[in-house]
Structures are given as C-alpha cells and as structure tokens.
C-alpha cells in the first residue's frame, strides 16, 4: 500500500479545535478550504449565520438536523420555502430556532439564484467575481448582498471557505 498520508492528516489542528473530535474534524476537513459546490458554499454560509451569538460547536453539533430541515441546503429547495416552513422550523427543537436567521437563509437563497443566473454559479461569483482585495471590502460587499451577514459572520465565512487566510 505504501505510505499515503492525506492532506487532512497533515493539517495541524488549531488550538480552537483541539480536544474536541467534532471541531477537530471541521478544522482539518472543512475549515480554510475552497468549496467547489454551490450548495456546500450555501451550507457553510448558513452555519456561520446560525452561529451568530452562539458557539460554533453548538451549530456544528446540529449540522445533520440543519441539513434535514433545510433540504440538504439545496439552494432551489430553500428558495421555495415559505411562511409555513418558517413556522415549522421555529418549532423544530433539533435546530436553532431563530426566526430572523431562518428567514435570512430563505432570502439569501433567492439572492443566490439571481447570482447563479448572472454568473453561472454561486462559487464562481464568490471566488472570482466578488470584488474586494482586503477583508473590509469583502465584508462590505457581503453585507450589501446578503441578510444577517455582519462583519464577524462575513469574516468567519470568508476564512472557513478559504477566500481569505485564517490569521489565527
């Protein structure tokens, strides 16, 4: 078989994830990597939205429940969600039931559909079209485009997806 070491095995576990298997998995398998699928990029965006005011561990522990509640984070399916779905999700104890965050996910899915129509894909727009060379410019652009994306959520999303370097 030989000595094959995966890239994730070579990645050092950051201090913020050390000692917690779920956080270590996220730090070595997901964090800081370019995302090559629109729905996956949408998922990471929304995990950051739901994390606002909470610990990321709390959100990550509910990742499977979020996937089920939001149709696998399929952008078209989330964009089709309406008031009945919002009400159902605010009553779903398996996820974080913040109405504003839930509504932002649906609204942002509609925005992403427009981005896809104009640029071919959400990922192409995010990595190749979204203007801004520094963190501040990128944060402002994301805040203007999406709901519930403040400076810290934008920063974490940009780092989580490898759009900017993790300075920690």
Coordinates of N, CA and C in Angstrom, one line a residue:
X1 N 0.8 -1.2 0.0 CA 0.0 0.0 0.0 C 0.8 1.3 0.0
X2 N 2.0 1.2 0.6 CA 2.8 2.4 0.6 C 2.4 3.4 1.8
X3 N 3.2 4.4 1.8 CA 2.9 5.4 2.9 C 2.2 6.6 2.3
X4 N 0.8 6.5 2.3 CA 0.0 7.5 1.8 C -0.6 8.3 3.0
X5 N -0.4 9.6 3.0 CA -0.9 10.5 4.1 C -1.8 11.5 3.4
X6 N -3.0 11.6 3.9 CA -4.0 12.5 3.3 C -3.6 14.0 3.8
X7 N -4.1 14.9 3.0 CA -3.9 16.3 3.3 C -4.4 16.7 4.7
X8 N -5.6 16.1 5.0 CA -6.2 16.4 6.3 C -5.3 15.9 7.5
X9 N -4.6 14.7 7.3 CA -3.8 14.2 8.3 C -2.5 15.1 8.5
X10 N -2.2 15.8 7.5 CA -1.0 16.7 7.5 C -1.3 18.1 8.1
X11 N -2.6 18.4 8.2 CA -3.0 19.7 8.7 C -3.0 19.7 10.2
X12 N -2.4 20.7 10.8 CA -2.3 20.8 12.2 C -3.6 21.3 12.8
X13 N -4.0 20.7 13.9 CA -5.3 21.0 14.5 C -5.1 22.3 15.2
X14 N -5.9 23.4 14.9 CA -5.7 24.7 15.6 C -6.1 24.6 17.0
X15 N -5.6 25.5 17.8 CA -5.9 25.5 19.3 C -7.4 25.5 19.5
X16 N -8.2 26.3 18.7 CA -9.6 26.4 19.0 C -10.4 25.1 18.8
X17 N -9.8 24.1 18.1 CA -10.5 22.9 17.8 C -9.9 21.7 18.6
X18 N -8.7 21.9 19.2 CA -8.0 20.8 19.9 C -8.8 20.2 21.0
X19 N -8.9 18.8 21.0 CA -9.5 18.1 22.1 C -11.0 17.8 21.9
X20 N -11.6 18.3 20.9 CA -13.0 18.1 20.6 C -13.0 17.4 19.2
X21 N -13.4 16.1 19.2 CA -13.4 15.4 17.9 C -14.2 16.0 16.8
X22 N -15.3 16.6 17.1 CA -16.2 17.2 16.1 C -15.5 18.5 15.5
X23 N -15.0 19.3 16.4 CA -14.3 20.5 16.0 C -13.0 20.2 15.3
X24 N -12.3 19.2 15.7 CA -11.0 18.7 15.0 C -11.4 18.3 13.6
X25 N -12.5 17.5 13.4 CA -12.9 17.1 12.1 C -13.1 18.4 11.2
X26 N -13.9 19.3 11.7 CA -14.2 20.5 11.0 C -12.9 21.3 10.6
X27 N -12.0 21.4 11.6 CA -10.8 22.2 11.4 C -9.9 21.5 10.3
X28 N -9.9 20.2 10.3 CA -9.0 19.5 9.3 C -9.6 19.2 8.0
X29 N -10.9 19.0 8.0 CA -11.6 18.6 6.7 C -12.3 19.7 6.0
X30 N -12.7 20.7 6.7 CA -13.6 21.8 6.1 C -12.9 23.1 6.1
X31 N -12.5 23.6 7.3 CA -12.0 24.9 7.5 C -10.9 25.3 6.6
X32 N -11.0 26.5 6.0 CA -10.0 27.1 5.2 C -9.8 26.5 3.8
X33 N -10.7 25.7 3.4 CA -10.6 25.1 2.0 C -11.6 25.7 1.1
X34 N -11.2 25.8 -0.2 CA -12.0 26.3 -1.2 C -13.2 25.3 -1.4
X35 N -14.4 25.8 -1.6 CA -15.6 25.0 -1.7 C -15.9 24.9 -3.2
X36 N -16.2 23.7 -3.7 CA -16.5 23.6 -5.2 C -17.9 23.2 -5.5
X37 N -18.8 23.6 -4.7 CA -20.2 23.3 -5.0 C -21.1 24.4 -4.4
X38 N -22.0 24.9 -5.2 CA -22.9 26.0 -4.7 C -23.6 25.6 -3.4
X39 N -24.2 24.4 -3.3 CA -25.0 24.1 -2.1 C -24.1 24.0 -0.9
X40 N -22.9 23.4 -1.1 CA -21.9 23.3 0.0 C -21.5 24.7 0.5
X41 N -21.3 25.7 -0.4 CA -20.9 27.0 -0.1 C -22.1 27.7 0.7
X42 N -23.3 27.4 0.2 CA -24.5 27.9 0.9 C -24.6 27.3 2.3
X43 N -24.3 26.1 2.5 CA -24.4 25.5 3.8 C -23.4 26.1 4.7
X44 N -22.1 26.3 4.3 CA -21.1 26.9 5.2 C -21.5 28.4 5.5
X45 N -22.1 29.1 4.6 CA -22.6 30.4 4.8 C -23.6 30.4 5.9
X46 N -24.6 29.5 5.8 CA -25.7 29.5 6.8 C -25.3 28.9 8.2
X47 N -24.3 28.0 8.2 CA -23.8 27.6 9.5 C -23.2 28.8 10.2
X48 N -22.5 29.7 9.5 CA -22.0 30.9 10.1 C -23.1 31.8 10.6
X49 N -24.2 32.0 9.8 CA -25.3 32.8 10.2 C -25.9 32.3 11.5
X50 N -26.1 31.0 11.5 CA -26.7 30.4 12.7 C -25.8 30.5 14.0
X51 N -24.5 30.6 13.7 CA -23.6 30.7 14.8 C -23.6 32.0 15.5
X52 N -24.1 33.1 14.9 CA -24.1 34.4 15.5 C -24.6 34.4 16.9
X53 N -23.8 34.8 17.8 CA -24.2 34.9 19.2 C -24.1 33.6 20.0
X54 N -23.7 32.5 19.3 CA -23.6 31.2 19.9 C -22.2 30.6 19.7
X55 N -21.9 29.4 20.2 CA -20.6 28.8 19.9 C -20.8 28.0 18.6
X56 N -19.7 27.9 17.8 CA -19.8 27.2 16.6 C -20.0 25.7 16.9
X57 N -19.5 25.2 18.0 CA -19.7 23.8 18.4 C -21.1 23.5 18.5
X58 N -21.9 24.4 19.0 CA -23.4 24.2 19.2 C -24.0 24.1 17.8
X59 N -23.6 24.9 16.8 CA -24.1 24.8 15.5 C -23.7 23.5 14.8
X60 N -22.4 23.2 14.9 CA -21.9 22.0 14.2 C -22.5 20.8 14.7
X61 N -22.8 20.7 16.0 CA -23.5 19.5 16.6 C -24.9 19.3 16.0
X62 N -25.4 20.4 15.4 CA -26.8 20.3 14.8 C -26.7 20.2 13.3
X63 N -25.5 20.1 12.7 CA -25.4 20.1 11.3 C -26.3 19.1 10.5
X64 N -26.4 17.9 11.0 CA -27.3 17.0 10.3 C -28.7 17.4 10.4
X65 N -29.1 17.9 11.5 CA -30.5 18.4 11.7 C -30.8 19.6 10.8
X66 N -29.8 20.5 10.7 CA -30.0 21.6 9.7 C -30.1 21.1 8.3
X67 N -29.3 20.1 8.0 CA -29.4 19.6 6.6 C -30.7 19.0 6.3
X68 N -31.3 18.3 7.3 CA -32.6 17.7 7.1 C -33.7 18.8 7.0
X69 N -33.6 19.8 7.9 CA -34.6 20.9 8.0 C -34.6 21.8 6.7
X70 N -33.4 22.0 6.2 CA -33.2 22.9 5.0 C -32.9 22.1 3.7
X71 N -33.5 20.9 3.6 CA -33.5 20.2 2.3 C -32.0 19.9 1.8
X72 N -31.1 19.6 2.7 CA -29.8 19.3 2.3 C -29.0 20.6 1.8
X73 N -29.6 21.7 2.2 CA -29.0 23.0 1.8 C -29.1 23.2 0.3
X74 N -30.0 22.6 -0.4 CA -30.2 22.7 -1.8 C -30.8 24.1 -2.0
X75 N -30.1 25.0 -2.7 CA -30.5 26.4 -2.8 C -31.9 26.5 -3.4
X76 N -32.2 25.8 -4.5 CA -33.5 25.9 -5.1 C -34.6 25.5 -4.1
X77 N -34.4 24.4 -3.3 CA -35.4 24.0 -2.4 C -35.6 25.0 -1.2
X78 N -34.5 25.6 -0.8 CA -34.6 26.6 0.3 C -35.3 27.8 -0.2
X79 N -35.0 28.2 -1.4 CA -35.6 29.4 -2.0 C -37.1 29.2 -2.2
X80 N -37.6 28.0 -2.3 CA -39.0 27.7 -2.4 C -39.8 27.7 -1.1
X81 N -39.0 27.8 0.0 CA -39.6 27.7 1.3 C -40.5 29.0 1.6
X82 N -41.6 28.8 2.3 CA -42.4 30.0 2.6 C -42.8 30.1 4.1
X83 N -43.8 30.9 4.4 CA -44.1 31.2 5.8 C -44.5 29.9 6.6
X84 N -45.1 28.9 6.0 CA -45.4 27.7 6.7 C -44.1 27.0 7.1
X85 N -43.2 27.0 6.2 CA -41.9 26.4 6.5 C -41.2 27.1 7.6
X86 N -41.2 28.5 7.6 CA -40.6 29.2 8.6 C -41.2 28.9 10.0
X87 N -42.5 28.8 10.0 CA -43.2 28.5 11.3 C -42.8 27.1 11.8
X88 N -42.8 26.1 10.8 CA -42.4 24.8 11.2 C -41.0 24.7 11.7
X89 N -40.1 25.5 11.1 CA -38.7 25.5 11.6 C -38.5 26.2 12.9
X90 N -39.3 27.2 13.2 CA -39.2 27.8 14.5 C -39.7 26.9 15.6
X91 N -40.4 25.8 15.3 CA -40.9 24.9 16.3 C -40.0 23.6 16.3
X92 N -39.0 23.5 15.5 CA -38.1 22.3 15.4 C -37.0 22.4 16.4
X93 N -37.1 21.7 17.5 CA -36.1 21.7 18.6 C -34.8 21.1 18.2
X94 N -34.7 20.5 17.0 CA -33.4 19.9 16.6 C -32.4 20.9 16.0
X95 N -32.9 22.1 15.7 CA -32.1 23.2 15.1 C -32.2 24.4 16.0
X96 N -31.4 25.5 15.6 CA -31.5 26.7 16.3 C -32.7 27.5 15.7
X97 N -33.7 27.8 16.5 CA -35.0 28.3 16.0 C -35.2 29.8 16.0
X98 N -34.2 30.5 15.6 CA -34.2 31.9 15.5 C -34.9 32.3 14.1
X99 N -36.1 32.9 14.2 CA -36.9 33.3 13.1 C -36.1 34.2 12.1
X100 N -35.4 35.2 12.6 CA -34.6 36.1 11.7 C -33.6 35.3 10.9
X101 N -32.9 34.4 11.6 CA -31.9 33.6 10.9 C -32.5 32.7 9.8
X102 N -33.6 32.1 10.2 CA -34.3 31.2 9.2 C -34.8 32.0 8.0
X103 N -35.4 33.1 8.3 CA -35.8 34.0 7.2 C -34.7 34.5 6.3
X104 N -33.6 34.8 6.9 CA -32.4 35.2 6.2 C -31.9 34.1 5.3
X105 N -31.9 32.8 5.7 CA -31.5 31.7 4.9 C -32.3 31.6 3.6
X106 N -33.6 31.8 3.8 CA -34.5 31.7 2.6 C -34.3 32.9 1.7
X107 N -34.2 34.1 2.3 CA -34.0 35.3 1.5 C -32.7 35.2 0.7
X108 N -31.6 34.7 1.4 CA -30.3 34.6 0.8 C -30.3 33.6 -0.4
X109 N -31.1 32.5 -0.2 CA -31.2 31.5 -1.3 C -31.8 32.2 -2.6
X110 N -32.7 33.1 -2.4 CA -33.3 33.8 -3.5 C -32.3 34.7 -4.2
X111 N -31.4 35.4 -3.4 CA -30.4 36.2 -3.9 C -29.4 35.3 -4.7
X112 N -29.1 34.2 -4.1 CA -28.1 33.3 -4.8 C -28.6 32.8 -6.1
X113 N -29.9 32.5 -6.2 CA -30.5 32.1 -7.5 C -30.2 33.2 -8.6
X114 N -30.3 34.5 -8.2 CA -30.0 35.6 -9.1 C -28.5 35.6 -9.5
X115 N -27.7 35.4 -8.5 CA -26.2 35.3 -8.7 C -25.9 34.2 -9.7
X116 N -26.5 33.0 -9.5 CA -26.3 31.9 -10.4 C -26.8 32.2 -11.8
X117 N -27.9 32.9 -11.9 CA -28.4 33.2 -13.3 C -27.4 34.2 -14.0
X118 N -26.9 35.1 -13.2 CA -26.0 36.1 -13.8 C -24.5 35.6 -14.0
X119 N -24.0 34.7 -13.1 CA -22.6 34.4 -13.2 C -22.4 32.9 -13.4
X120 N -23.4 32.1 -13.5 CA -23.2 30.7 -13.8 C -23.2 29.8 -12.6
X121 N -22.6 30.3 -11.5 CA -22.6 29.6 -10.2 C -22.3 30.5 -9.1
X122 N -22.8 30.1 -7.9 CA -22.5 30.9 -6.7 C -21.0 30.9 -6.4
X123 N -20.4 29.7 -6.6 CA -18.9 29.6 -6.3 C -18.1 30.5 -7.2
X124 N -18.5 30.5 -8.5 CA -17.7 31.4 -9.4 C -17.8 32.8 -9.0
X125 N -19.0 33.2 -8.6 CA -19.2 34.6 -8.1 C -18.4 34.9 -6.9
X126 N -18.5 34.0 -5.9 CA -17.8 34.1 -4.6 C -16.3 34.2 -4.7
X127 N -15.7 33.3 -5.5 CA -14.3 33.2 -5.6 C -13.7 34.1 -6.7
X128 N -14.4 34.3 -7.8 CA -13.8 35.0 -8.9 C -14.4 36.4 -9.3
X129 N -15.7 36.7 -8.8 CA -16.3 37.9 -9.2 C -16.4 38.9 -8.0
X130 N -16.7 38.4 -6.8 CA -16.9 39.2 -5.7 C -15.7 40.1 -5.5
X131 N -16.0 41.4 -5.5 CA -14.9 42.4 -5.5 C -14.4 42.7 -4.1
X132 N -13.2 42.8 -4.0 CA -12.6 43.2 -2.7 C -11.3 42.4 -2.5
X133 N -10.2 43.2 -2.2 CA -8.9 42.6 -2.0 C -8.6 42.4 -0.5
X134 N -9.2 43.3 0.3 CA -9.0 43.2 1.7 C -10.2 42.8 2.4
X135 N -10.1 42.4 3.7 CA -11.2 41.9 4.5 C -12.3 43.0 4.5
X136 N -12.0 44.2 4.8 CA -13.0 45.2 4.9 C -13.9 45.4 3.7
X137 N -13.3 45.4 2.5 CA -14.0 45.5 1.2 C -14.9 44.3 1.0
X138 N -14.4 43.1 1.3 CA -15.2 41.9 1.2 C -16.4 41.8 2.1
X139 N -16.1 42.3 3.4 CA -17.2 42.3 4.4 C -18.3 43.2 3.9
X140 N -17.9 44.4 3.4 CA -18.9 45.4 3.0 C -19.7 44.8 1.8
X141 N -19.1 44.2 0.9 CA -19.8 43.6 -0.3 C -20.7 42.5 0.1
X142 N -20.3 41.7 1.1 CA -21.2 40.6 1.5 C -22.4 41.1 2.3
X143 N -22.1 42.2 3.1 CA -23.2 42.8 3.9 C -24.3 43.4 3.0
X144 N -23.8 44.0 1.9 CA -24.7 44.7 1.0 C -25.6 43.6 0.2
X145 N -25.0 42.4 0.0 CA -25.6 41.4 -0.8 C -26.6 40.5 -0.1
X146 N -26.2 40.2 1.2 CA -27.0 39.2 1.9 C -27.5 39.7 3.2
X147 N -28.6 39.0 3.7 CA -29.2 39.3 5.0 C -28.5 38.6 6.1
X148 N -28.4 39.2 7.3 CA -27.8 38.6 8.5 C -26.3 38.3 8.3
X149 N -25.7 39.0 7.5 CA -24.2 38.8 7.3 C -23.5 40.1 7.9
X150 N -23.2 40.1 9.1 CA -22.4 41.2 9.7 C -21.0 41.0 9.5
X151 N -20.2 41.9 10.0 CA -18.7 41.8 9.8 C -18.1 40.5 10.3
X152 N -18.5 40.1 11.5 CA -17.9 38.9 12.0 C -18.3 37.6 11.3
X153 N -19.6 37.5 11.0 CA -20.1 36.4 10.2 C -19.4 36.4 8.8
X154 N -19.3 37.5 8.2 CA -18.6 37.6 6.9 C -17.1 37.1 7.0
X155 N -16.5 37.6 8.1 CA -15.0 37.2 8.3 C -14.9 35.7 8.5
X156 N -15.8 35.1 9.3 CA -15.7 33.7 9.5 C -16.0 32.9 8.3
X157 N -17.0 33.3 7.5 CA -17.4 32.7 6.3 C -16.2 32.7 5.3
X158 N -15.6 33.9 5.2 CA -14.5 34.1 4.2 C -13.3 33.2 4.6
X159 N -13.1 33.1 5.9 CA -12.0 32.2 6.3 C -12.3 30.7 6.2
X160 N -13.6 30.4 6.6 CA -14.0 29.0 6.5 C -13.9 28.4 5.1
X161 N -14.1 29.2 4.1 CA -14.1 28.8 2.7 C -12.8 29.1 2.0
X162 N -11.8 29.5 2.7 CA -10.5 29.7 2.1 C -10.5 30.9 1.2
X163 N -11.5 31.8 1.3 CA -11.5 33.0 0.5 C -10.4 34.0 1.0
X164 N -10.2 34.0 2.3 CA -9.1 34.8 2.9 C -8.4 33.9 3.9
X165 N -7.2 34.2 4.2 CA -6.4 33.4 5.1 C -6.8 33.5 6.5
X166 N -6.7 32.4 7.2 CA -7.0 32.4 8.7 C -5.8 33.0 9.3
X167 N -6.0 34.1 10.1 CA -4.9 34.8 10.7 C -4.6 34.2 12.1
X168 N -5.4 33.3 12.6 CA -5.2 32.8 13.9 C -4.3 31.7 14.0

